[in-house]
Coordinates of C-alpha atoms and ligand atoms in Angstrom, one line a residue:
Chain A
M160 CA 146.3 87.4 102.6
R161 CA 143.9 90.2 102.0
E162 CA 144.4 89.7 98.2
S163 CA 143.4 86.0 98.2
F164 CA 140.4 86.7 100.5
Y165 CA 139.2 89.2 97.9
R166 CA 139.7 86.8 95.0
W167 CA 137.9 84.1 96.9
R168 CA 134.9 86.4 97.3
K169 CA 134.9 87.3 93.7
I170 CA 135.0 83.6 92.6
K171 CA 132.1 82.9 94.9
S172 CA 130.0 85.8 93.6
G173 CA 130.7 84.7 90.1
L174 CA 129.7 81.1 90.8
V175 CA 126.4 82.1 92.4
S176 CA 125.7 84.5 89.5
A177 CA 126.3 81.7 87.0
L178 CA 124.1 79.4 88.9
C179 CA 121.2 81.9 88.9
L180 CA 121.8 82.4 85.1
L181 CA 121.6 78.7 84.6
C182 CA 118.4 78.4 86.6
A183 CA 116.8 81.2 84.6
V184 CA 117.8 79.6 81.3
L185 CA 116.3 76.3 82.6
V186 CA 113.1 78.0 83.4
I187 CA 112.9 79.8 80.0
A188 CA 114.2 77.0 77.8
P189 CA 111.1 74.7 77.9
L190 CA 109.0 77.5 76.7
G191 CA 111.3 78.3 73.9
L192 CA 111.7 74.7 72.9
V193 CA 108.0 74.0 73.0
F194 CA 107.3 77.0 70.7
F195 CA 110.1 76.2 68.5
H196 CA 109.1 72.6 68.1
L197 CA 105.5 73.5 67.6
L198 CA 106.3 76.0 64.9
R199 CA 108.6 73.5 63.1
E200 CA 106.2 70.7 63.1
G201 CA 102.9 72.4 63.1
A202 CA 103.3 75.7 61.1
S203 CA 103.1 73.8 57.7
A204 CA 99.7 72.5 58.6
V205 CA 98.1 75.7 59.9
N206 CA 96.4 77.1 56.8
W207 CA 93.0 78.3 55.9
S208 CA 91.5 74.9 55.5
F209 CA 92.6 74.0 59.1
F210 CA 90.4 76.7 60.5
T211 CA 87.4 76.1 58.1
N212 CA 87.1 72.4 57.3
L213 CA 85.9 69.4 59.2
P214 CA 88.4 66.4 59.7
K215 CA 88.7 64.2 56.7
P216 CA 87.9 60.4 57.0
V217 CA 91.0 58.1 57.7
G218 CA 93.3 57.9 54.7
E219 CA 92.2 61.2 52.9
I220 CA 94.8 64.0 53.1
G221 CA 93.8 67.5 54.3
G222 CA 90.9 68.6 56.3
G223 CA 90.9 70.7 59.4
M224 CA 89.7 71.3 63.0
A225 CA 87.1 73.8 62.5
N226 CA 84.6 72.0 64.6
A227 CA 87.1 71.4 67.4
I228 CA 88.1 75.1 67.5
V229 CA 84.5 76.1 67.7
G230 CA 83.7 73.3 70.1
T231 CA 86.5 74.5 72.5
F232 CA 84.9 77.9 72.6
E233 CA 81.5 76.4 73.2
L234 CA 82.8 74.3 76.0
L235 CA 84.6 77.4 77.5
G236 CA 81.3 79.4 77.2
I237 CA 79.4 76.7 79.2
A238 CA 82.2 76.5 81.6
A239 CA 82.3 80.4 82.0
L240 CA 78.6 80.4 82.7
I241 CA 79.0 78.0 85.4
G242 CA 82.4 79.0 86.9
V243 CA 82.4 82.8 86.6
P244 CA 79.2 83.7 88.5
T245 CA 79.7 81.0 91.2
G246 CA 83.4 81.8 91.6
V247 CA 83.1 85.6 91.7
L248 CA 80.1 85.3 94.2
G249 CA 82.2 82.9 96.2
G250 CA 85.0 85.3 96.3
V251 CA 82.7 88.2 97.3
Y252 CA 81.4 86.1 100.1
L253 CA 85.0 85.4 101.4
A254 CA 86.2 89.0 101.0
E255 CA 83.1 91.0 102.1
Y256 CA 80.8 88.8 104.2
G257 CA 82.0 85.5 105.6
S258 CA 83.1 85.1 109.3
V259 CA 86.6 84.1 110.2
R260 CA 85.7 80.4 110.8
V261 CA 83.6 79.9 107.7
N262 CA 86.2 81.6 105.6
W263 CA 89.0 79.4 106.9
L264 CA 86.9 76.3 105.9
L265 CA 86.0 77.7 102.5
R266 CA 89.6 78.6 101.7
F267 CA 90.8 75.2 102.8
I268 CA 88.2 73.4 100.6
C269 CA 89.1 75.6 97.6
D270 CA 92.8 74.9 98.0
I271 CA 92.1 71.2 98.2
L272 CA 89.8 71.3 95.1
N273 CA 92.4 73.3 93.3
G274 CA 94.8 70.4 93.9
V275 CA 92.4 67.7 92.6
P276 CA 93.7 66.1 89.4
S277 CA 91.6 67.3 86.6
I278 CA 90.8 63.7 85.4
I279 CA 88.9 63.3 88.7
W280 CA 86.6 66.1 87.7
G281 CA 85.9 64.2 84.5
I282 CA 84.9 61.1 86.4
V283 CA 82.8 63.1 88.8
V284 CA 80.8 64.7 86.0
Y285 CA 80.7 61.3 84.2
G286 CA 78.9 59.9 87.2
L287 CA 76.7 63.1 87.6
I288 CA 75.6 63.7 84.2
V289 CA 76.8 61.2 81.6
V290 CA 75.6 58.0 83.4
P291 CA 72.1 59.3 84.3
V292 CA 71.5 60.7 80.8
K293 CA 73.2 57.8 79.1
S294 CA 75.1 60.1 76.7
F295 CA 78.3 62.0 76.5
S296 CA 77.5 65.6 75.8
A297 CA 78.8 69.1 75.4
L298 CA 76.9 70.0 78.5
A299 CA 78.9 67.5 80.6
G300 CA 82.2 68.7 79.2
G301 CA 81.3 72.3 79.9
V302 CA 80.2 71.5 83.4
A303 CA 83.5 69.5 84.1
L304 CA 85.6 72.6 83.0
G305 CA 83.3 74.9 85.0
F306 CA 83.8 72.9 88.2
I307 CA 87.6 73.2 87.7
M308 CA 87.2 77.0 87.3
I309 CA 85.1 77.6 90.4
P310 CA 87.8 77.1 93.2
L311 CA 90.3 79.0 90.9
I312 CA 88.2 81.9 90.5
V313 CA 86.9 82.0 94.1
R314 CA 90.6 82.3 95.3
M315 CA 91.6 84.7 92.7
S316 CA 88.6 87.1 93.1
E317 CA 88.9 87.0 96.9
E318 CA 92.5 88.2 96.6
V319 CA 91.7 90.9 94.0
L320 CA 88.7 92.2 96.2
L321 CA 90.9 92.3 99.3
L322 CA 93.2 94.6 97.4
V323 CA 90.5 97.3 97.3
P324 CA 91.3 99.6 100.2
N325 CA 88.9 99.5 103.1
G326 CA 88.7 103.3 103.0
Y327 CA 86.4 102.9 99.9
R328 CA 84.0 100.7 101.8
E329 CA 83.9 102.9 104.8
A330 CA 83.3 106.0 102.7
A331 CA 80.4 104.3 100.9
L332 CA 78.8 102.9 104.1
A333 CA 79.2 106.3 105.8
L334 CA 77.0 107.7 103.0
G335 CA 74.2 105.4 104.1
I336 CA 74.6 103.1 101.1
A337 CA 73.4 99.6 101.7
R338 CA 76.1 96.9 102.0
W339 CA 75.2 95.0 98.9
K340 CA 75.0 98.2 96.8
M341 CA 78.4 99.1 98.1
T342 CA 79.8 95.8 97.2
L343 CA 78.3 95.9 93.8
H344 CA 78.9 99.5 92.8
I345 CA 82.0 100.3 94.6
V346 CA 84.0 97.2 95.5
L347 CA 83.2 95.1 92.4
K348 CA 83.7 98.2 90.1
T349 CA 87.0 99.2 91.6
A350 CA 88.3 95.6 91.3
L351 CA 86.8 95.0 87.9
K352 CA 90.0 94.8 85.9
G353 CA 91.5 92.3 88.4
L354 CA 88.5 90.2 88.2
V355 CA 88.5 90.1 84.4
T356 CA 92.2 89.1 84.6
G357 CA 91.5 86.3 87.0
V358 CA 88.6 85.0 84.8
L359 CA 90.8 85.1 81.7
L360 CA 93.7 83.2 83.4
A361 CA 91.2 80.5 84.6
L362 CA 89.7 80.2 81.1
A363 CA 93.1 79.9 79.7
R364 CA 94.1 77.3 82.3
V365 CA 91.0 75.1 81.4
A366 CA 91.2 75.7 77.7
G367 CA 94.0 73.1 77.4
E368 CA 92.4 70.4 79.7
T369 CA 92.1 67.1 78.0
A370 CA 91.5 64.5 80.7
P371 CA 88.1 65.9 82.1
L372 CA 86.8 65.9 78.6
L373 CA 87.6 62.3 77.8
F374 CA 84.5 61.0 79.7
T375 CA 82.3 64.0 79.2
A376 CA 82.6 65.9 75.8
F377 CA 84.1 62.7 74.3
G378 CA 84.9 64.4 71.0
N379 CA 83.1 64.5 67.6
R380 CA 84.2 64.2 64.0
F381 CA 81.4 66.4 62.9
W382 CA 79.7 69.7 63.7
N383 CA 77.5 69.6 66.7
H384 CA 75.5 72.5 68.2
N385 CA 73.3 70.4 70.3
L386 CA 74.3 70.6 74.0
H387 CA 73.1 67.0 74.6
D388 CA 75.5 65.4 72.0
P389 CA 79.2 64.8 72.2
I390 CA 81.3 67.7 70.9
A391 CA 84.7 68.1 69.5
A392 CA 87.5 70.1 71.4
L393 CA 91.0 71.1 70.4
P394 CA 92.7 69.2 73.2
L395 CA 90.7 66.0 72.5
Q396 CA 91.4 66.2 68.8
I397 CA 95.1 66.7 69.4
F398 CA 95.1 63.7 71.7
A399 CA 93.2 61.5 69.2
Y400 CA 95.4 62.5 66.2
A401 CA 98.7 62.3 68.1
I402 CA 98.1 58.7 69.1
S403 CA 97.0 57.7 65.5
P404 CA 99.4 56.0 63.1
Y405 CA 99.0 58.5 60.3
D406 CA 101.6 61.1 59.4
D407 CA 99.0 63.6 58.1
W408 CA 97.2 63.4 61.4
H409 CA 100.4 63.9 63.3
R410 CA 101.0 67.1 61.4
Q411 CA 97.4 68.2 62.2
A412 CA 97.8 67.4 65.9
W413 CA 101.0 69.6 65.8
A414 CA 99.0 72.4 64.2
G415 CA 96.2 72.0 66.8
A416 CA 98.7 72.3 69.7
L417 CA 100.2 75.4 68.0
V418 CA 96.8 77.0 67.8
L419 CA 96.0 76.1 71.4
V420 CA 99.3 77.3 72.8
S421 CA 99.0 80.6 70.7
M422 CA 95.5 81.1 72.1
T423 CA 96.7 80.7 75.8
F424 CA 99.7 82.9 74.9
L425 CA 97.4 85.7 73.5
V426 CA 95.2 85.6 76.6
N427 CA 98.3 85.9 78.8
V428 CA 99.5 88.9 76.8
A429 CA 96.0 90.4 77.1
V430 CA 96.1 89.8 80.9
R431 CA 99.5 91.5 81.1
F432 CA 98.1 94.5 79.2
L433 CA 95.2 94.7 81.5
T434 CA 97.1 94.5 84.7
R435 CA 99.8 97.0 83.5
S436 CA 97.2 99.7 82.8
R437 CA 95.6 98.9 86.2
S438 CA 98.9 99.4 88.1
A439 CA 99.4 102.6 86.2
A440 CA 96.0 103.9 87.2
L441 CA 96.6 103.0 90.9
A442 CA 100.0 104.7 90.8
K443 CA 98.5 108.0 89.9
Chain B
M80 CA 99.1 133.8 102.1
K81 CA 98.2 137.3 103.4
N82 CA 94.6 136.6 102.3
V83 CA 94.4 133.5 104.3
M84 CA 95.6 135.2 107.4
E85 CA 93.1 137.8 107.0
H86 CA 90.4 135.3 106.7
E87 CA 91.4 133.4 109.8
S88 CA 91.3 136.6 111.8
T89 CA 87.7 137.4 110.6
I90 CA 86.6 134.0 111.4
S91 CA 87.8 134.0 114.9
A92 CA 86.3 137.5 115.4
D93 CA 83.0 136.1 114.3
T94 CA 83.3 133.1 116.5
A95 CA 83.9 135.2 119.3
A96 CA 80.7 137.2 118.5
L97 CA 78.8 134.0 118.2
H98 CA 80.1 132.9 121.7
A99 CA 78.8 136.1 123.1
M100 CA 75.5 135.4 121.5
T101 CA 75.0 131.9 122.7
D102 CA 76.2 133.0 126.2
A103 CA 73.4 135.3 126.3
E104 CA 70.8 132.6 125.4
Q105 CA 69.9 129.7 127.5
S106 CA 71.5 126.3 126.8
P107 CA 71.4 125.4 123.1
A108 CA 69.5 122.4 121.5
I109 CA 71.2 119.1 122.1
A110 CA 72.0 116.9 119.1
F111 CA 73.7 113.9 120.5
E112 CA 72.9 112.7 124.1
V113 CA 75.6 110.2 124.9
N114 CA 74.9 108.4 128.1
D115 CA 77.4 106.2 130.0
L116 CA 79.0 104.9 126.8
S117 CA 81.7 102.2 127.0
V118 CA 83.4 100.5 124.1
W119 CA 85.4 97.4 123.8
Y120 CA 87.5 95.9 121.0
G121 CA 87.5 92.2 121.9
Q122 CA 88.6 92.1 125.6
K123 CA 90.2 95.6 125.6
Q124 CA 88.1 98.5 126.7
T125 CA 88.8 101.8 124.8
I126 CA 86.0 104.1 126.0
F127 CA 85.1 104.3 129.7
N128 CA 81.6 105.4 130.8
T129 CA 81.4 108.6 128.7
T130 CA 78.4 110.9 129.2
I131 CA 78.3 114.0 127.0
D132 CA 75.6 116.3 125.4
I133 CA 76.8 117.6 122.0
P134 CA 75.0 120.8 121.1
A135 CA 73.2 121.2 117.7
Q136 CA 74.1 123.8 115.1
S137 CA 77.6 124.3 116.4
V138 CA 81.1 122.8 116.1
T139 CA 82.4 120.5 118.7
A140 CA 86.1 119.6 118.6
I141 CA 87.5 116.4 120.2
I142 CA 91.0 116.6 121.2
G143 CA 93.4 114.3 123.1
P144 CA 96.6 112.3 122.7
S145 CA 96.9 109.7 120.1
G146 CA 95.2 106.3 120.9
C147 CA 92.9 107.9 123.5
G148 CA 89.7 106.8 121.7
K149 CA 88.7 110.0 119.7
S150 CA 88.1 108.1 116.4
T151 CA 86.3 105.3 118.3
F152 CA 84.1 107.7 120.0
L153 CA 83.3 109.5 116.7
R154 CA 82.6 106.2 114.9
C155 CA 80.2 105.2 117.6
L156 CA 78.1 108.3 116.8
N157 CA 77.2 107.1 113.4
R158 CA 77.4 103.3 114.0
M159 CA 80.6 103.0 112.0
H160 CA 82.4 101.1 114.8
E161 CA 80.0 98.2 114.2
L162 CA 82.1 97.4 111.0
V163 CA 84.8 96.1 113.3
P164 CA 83.6 92.5 114.0
T165 CA 85.2 92.5 117.5
A166 CA 83.7 95.9 118.6
R167 CA 81.0 96.0 121.3
H168 CA 79.5 98.9 123.3
E169 CA 77.3 99.6 126.2
G170 CA 75.3 102.7 127.1
S171 CA 73.0 104.8 124.9
I172 CA 73.4 107.4 122.2
R173 CA 70.4 109.5 121.3
L174 CA 70.1 111.9 118.3
F175 CA 67.5 114.6 118.9
G176 CA 65.9 112.2 121.4
E177 CA 65.8 109.2 119.3
D178 CA 67.8 106.1 120.3
L179 CA 70.3 105.4 117.4
Y180 CA 70.8 101.8 118.5
A181 CA 67.2 100.8 119.0
P182 CA 66.6 97.5 117.3
K183 CA 64.2 98.7 114.6
I184 CA 66.7 101.5 113.5
D185 CA 68.5 100.6 110.2
P186 CA 72.2 101.7 110.4
C187 CA 72.0 102.9 106.8
V188 CA 69.4 105.4 107.8
V189 CA 71.6 106.5 110.7
R190 CA 74.6 107.0 108.5
R191 CA 72.4 108.9 106.0
R192 CA 71.5 111.4 108.7
I193 CA 75.1 111.5 110.0
G194 CA 77.7 112.0 107.4
M195 CA 81.5 111.4 107.8
V196 CA 84.7 112.7 106.4
F197 CA 87.8 110.7 106.9
Q198 CA 91.4 111.5 107.7
K199 CA 92.6 110.2 104.4
S200 CA 90.7 111.5 101.4
N201 CA 89.1 108.6 99.6
P202 CA 87.2 109.7 96.4
F203 CA 86.1 106.5 94.5
P204 CA 88.7 105.8 91.9
T205 CA 86.4 104.5 89.3
M206 CA 84.2 107.7 89.3
S207 CA 84.4 111.2 87.9
I208 CA 84.3 114.2 90.1
A209 CA 80.5 114.6 89.4
E210 CA 79.8 111.0 90.0
N211 CA 81.7 111.0 93.3
V212 CA 79.5 113.9 94.6
I213 CA 76.2 112.4 93.7
V214 CA 77.1 108.8 94.3
G215 CA 75.3 108.8 97.8
L216 CA 72.1 110.1 96.3
R217 CA 72.2 107.8 93.2
L218 CA 72.7 104.6 95.2
N219 CA 70.1 105.7 97.6
G220 CA 67.5 105.7 94.6
V221 CA 67.5 109.2 93.3
R222 CA 67.2 109.1 89.5
D223 CA 66.2 112.5 88.4
R224 CA 69.1 113.8 86.4
A225 CA 68.2 117.5 86.7
Y226 CA 67.8 117.2 90.4
L227 CA 71.0 115.3 90.8
D228 CA 72.8 118.1 88.8
E229 CA 71.4 120.7 91.0
R230 CA 72.4 119.0 94.2
M231 CA 75.9 118.3 92.7
E232 CA 76.5 122.0 92.0
K233 CA 75.1 123.0 95.5
A234 CA 77.4 120.4 97.3
L235 CA 80.5 121.5 95.3
R236 CA 79.7 125.2 96.0
M237 CA 79.4 124.4 99.8
A238 CA 82.7 122.6 99.7
A239 CA 84.3 125.7 98.0
L240 CA 85.3 123.5 95.0
W241 CA 82.9 124.4 92.4
D242 CA 85.0 127.2 90.8
E243 CA 87.9 125.0 90.6
V244 CA 86.2 122.0 89.0
K245 CA 83.2 123.3 87.1
N246 CA 84.9 123.0 83.8
D247 CA 86.1 119.4 84.2
L248 CA 83.3 117.6 86.1
N249 CA 84.0 114.5 84.1
R250 CA 87.6 114.1 85.1
P251 CA 88.3 111.3 87.5
G252 CA 87.9 112.4 91.2
I253 CA 91.6 110.9 92.0
S254 CA 93.1 113.3 89.4
L255 CA 92.5 116.2 91.9
S256 CA 95.1 117.5 94.3
G257 CA 95.1 116.2 97.9
G258 CA 93.4 119.2 99.3
Q259 CA 90.8 119.3 96.4
Q260 CA 90.2 115.5 96.9
Q261 CA 89.4 116.2 100.6
R262 CA 87.0 119.0 99.8
L263 CA 85.5 116.6 97.1
C264 CA 85.0 114.1 100.0
I265 CA 83.2 116.9 102.0
A266 CA 81.0 117.7 99.0
R267 CA 80.2 114.0 98.7
A268 CA 79.2 113.9 102.4
V269 CA 77.0 117.1 102.3
A270 CA 75.4 116.2 99.0
V271 CA 73.1 113.7 100.8
E272 CA 72.2 116.5 103.1
P273 CA 72.8 114.9 106.5
E274 CA 71.9 116.6 109.7
I275 CA 75.2 116.0 111.3
I276 CA 78.8 115.8 109.9
L277 CA 81.5 114.0 111.6
M278 CA 85.1 114.7 110.6
D279 CA 88.1 112.6 111.8
E280 CA 91.3 114.7 111.4
P281 CA 90.2 116.1 108.0
C282 CA 93.1 118.4 107.7
S283 CA 95.9 116.3 108.9
A284 CA 97.2 115.6 105.3
L285 CA 96.7 119.2 104.0
D286 CA 98.9 122.1 103.7
P287 CA 98.1 125.4 105.5
I288 CA 96.2 126.9 102.6
A289 CA 93.9 123.9 102.1
T290 CA 93.5 123.6 105.8
A291 CA 92.3 127.3 105.9
K292 CA 89.9 126.5 103.1
V293 CA 88.5 123.5 105.0
E294 CA 88.3 125.5 108.2
E295 CA 86.4 128.3 106.4
L296 CA 84.1 125.6 105.0
I297 CA 83.4 124.2 108.5
Y298 CA 82.5 127.7 109.5
E299 CA 80.1 127.9 106.7
L300 CA 78.6 124.5 107.2
K301 CA 77.9 125.3 110.9
K302 CA 75.0 127.4 109.9
Q303 CA 73.1 124.4 108.8
Y304 CA 74.8 121.4 110.3
T305 CA 76.0 120.1 113.7
I306 CA 79.7 119.3 113.2
V307 CA 81.9 117.1 115.4
I308 CA 85.6 117.3 114.5
V309 CA 88.5 115.2 115.7
T310 CA 91.7 117.2 115.6
H311 CA 95.3 117.0 116.8
N312 CA 95.8 120.7 116.1
M313 CA 95.2 122.9 119.1
Q314 CA 95.1 126.1 117.1
Q315 CA 92.5 124.5 114.8
A316 CA 90.3 123.4 117.7
G317 CA 90.6 126.9 119.0
R318 CA 89.9 128.6 115.7
C319 CA 87.0 126.7 114.5
S320 CA 85.0 125.1 117.3
D321 CA 82.5 126.3 119.8
Y322 CA 82.8 123.5 122.2
T323 CA 85.8 121.3 123.0
A324 CA 86.0 117.8 124.5
F325 CA 89.2 116.5 125.9
F326 CA 89.6 112.8 126.0
Y327 CA 92.5 111.0 127.9
L328 CA 93.0 107.3 128.0
G329 CA 89.4 106.5 126.9
R330 CA 87.8 108.8 129.4
L331 CA 86.2 112.2 128.8
I332 CA 88.1 114.5 131.1
E333 CA 86.6 117.8 130.3
F334 CA 83.8 119.2 128.0
A335 CA 83.1 123.0 127.9
K336 CA 83.0 126.0 125.7
T337 CA 86.2 126.2 123.7
E338 CA 87.3 129.5 125.1
K339 CA 86.9 128.1 128.6
I340 CA 89.0 124.9 127.8
F341 CA 91.8 127.0 126.3
T342 CA 91.8 129.9 128.8
N343 CA 90.6 128.3 132.0
P344 CA 90.3 124.6 132.0
S345 CA 89.0 123.2 135.2
Q346 CA 91.1 120.0 135.1
K347 CA 94.8 119.8 135.6
Q348 CA 95.1 117.2 132.9
T349 CA 93.4 119.4 130.3
E350 CA 95.8 122.3 131.1
D351 CA 98.8 120.0 130.9
Y352 CA 97.7 118.8 127.5
I353 CA 96.9 122.1 126.1
T354 CA 100.0 123.8 127.2
G355 CA 101.9 120.8 125.7
R356 CA 103.3 119.2 128.8
F357 CA 102.3 115.8 127.6
G358 CA 100.5 114.1 124.7
Ligands
LIG670 N1 89.8 98.1 114.8 C1 90.3 98.0 116.0 N2 90.5 96.9 116.6 C2 91.1 96.7 117.8 N3 91.5 97.8 118.5 C3 91.3 99.1 118.0 C4 90.7 99.2 116.7 N4 90.6 100.5 116.4 C5 91.2 101.2 117.5 N5 91.6 100.3 118.4 C6 92.3 100.6 119.7 O1 91.5 101.5 120.4 C7 92.3 102.5 121.0 C8 91.7 103.8 120.6 O2 91.8 104.0 119.2 P1 91.3 105.3 118.4 O3 91.6 105.1 116.9 O4 90.0 105.6 118.7 O5 92.4 106.4 118.9 P2 92.5 107.9 118.4 O6 92.2 108.7 119.6 O7 91.6 108.2 117.2 O8 94.0 107.9 118.0 P3 94.6 108.9 116.9 O9 94.8 110.3 117.3 O10 96.1 108.3 116.8 O11 93.9 108.7 115.7 C9 93.7 102.2 120.6 O12 94.3 101.7 121.6 C10 93.5 101.3 119.4 O13 94.7 100.4 119.5
LIG671 MG1 92.0 108.6 115.2

């Protein structure tokens, strides 16, 4: 009697363990598959000319995505200029100043905005900038990405700022330091690593956005450093090449995807590194 | 350890001498005149109609059981309780005759005149020892490097920390031991040269040796500053204070010379608390 009860318990425990393992594998498998597939299909096309050349006209073999890579960074730069100050200041307001009721409303709005499909942002900016100016532009693309970043960064920086113990705020105020100076020199400085982490994650998140760029940055086969003209971006180029009928372009699309995924991967590794040294410093 | 004991006995001997002196004089100058102070957190009242005159250039201890409103009272003295959004008060507090809550008074200025040391030491984690000490001056607009260095050394000496840290002023403040961190916080508070220093259980996380150092320091600081200290430690109140206020359930029960409170209290509740019958 006792014996069988024991066996049944062991079987149950084994079953549940196996189930957990299966789920873990299911979670990790897509990442492995994606990387494996990207490497197999794209690695051969990732070479020096991929990073330095412009796309070749249809039919010619070779060429690269130099303009799209640089374009992605330009778009991220514009997005950061809009999203980082606005987002961080919004987070500062929520964590340091706002009243209970206003904060509730702001958080609610941010959470809704975070759930808005990114293509909607493209349409919004299309209406706001592209239509009045009558031209797709790098500026419009950057603004669309920036808009996506704002609610992300507001929520992340609020959480990071709330992690700063209240004792530091009180200590600073008890010295007769003005509130805004306390926020700037004590709270933001203490939370700096967390804020950088949040910003990097938000940048990594929008770096791969394609839909909001379709109606805004539009894409460009050539170099463009003028904010008022359409600009190339990696996700757009990947999209354009992937739906084309040419084998060489397909290879290049794989290569572009590999580069994009590697970039986000590197950012995530950097973030891990930053947060690790932060928790080590706090543990002291 | 022996040294510490010796110190303590000299301190109490000196305190006694000082009591004798002030006894001979007429009533000392008043720092805080608190008149009919009541404090609420939301609907809940935590301080009831307290009237008390806290003398200048001396140490006043505030004792009483946990939750009786000692911290709340202390934080009213430098307007720190205003940081709690639900907090509200009635009654007046004057510092050397000036109303601290007058509409034209800036709370920052009040807090610059009235420094505070907290129960849990809290040096700023991003700053070195030196930066921690001068941060109050620097963020209040003092730029002169030489002057800042001078004030830093002076403050660290006052906090009896200079000899222990003078060779590594650039180490992070949080790399010090708990007792050193608390003295660093005291140095940070005295560096802005306030007129008053409020201490909320400054020794509750310290070992006896560090406690003795802080008490010695309080004794030193008394020469220049008015000190109000909250403590749960009866011996500490007896050792280092000139006056003692006993709070119970948000009311000031008794306020008198420390000797009197400890030897001959006029209220039954005070006696019960001091002899350990409740609290
Ligand atoms: N921020 C706050 N919000 C609401 N109520 C508070 C707040 N701070 C204190 N109180 C309440 O006010 C009362 C007095 O608290 P206070 O911290 O002044 O007590 P205390 O005498 O310092 O106690 P202790 O010796 O434990 O530090 C307590 O009942 C407490 O619950
Ligand atoms: Mg308290």
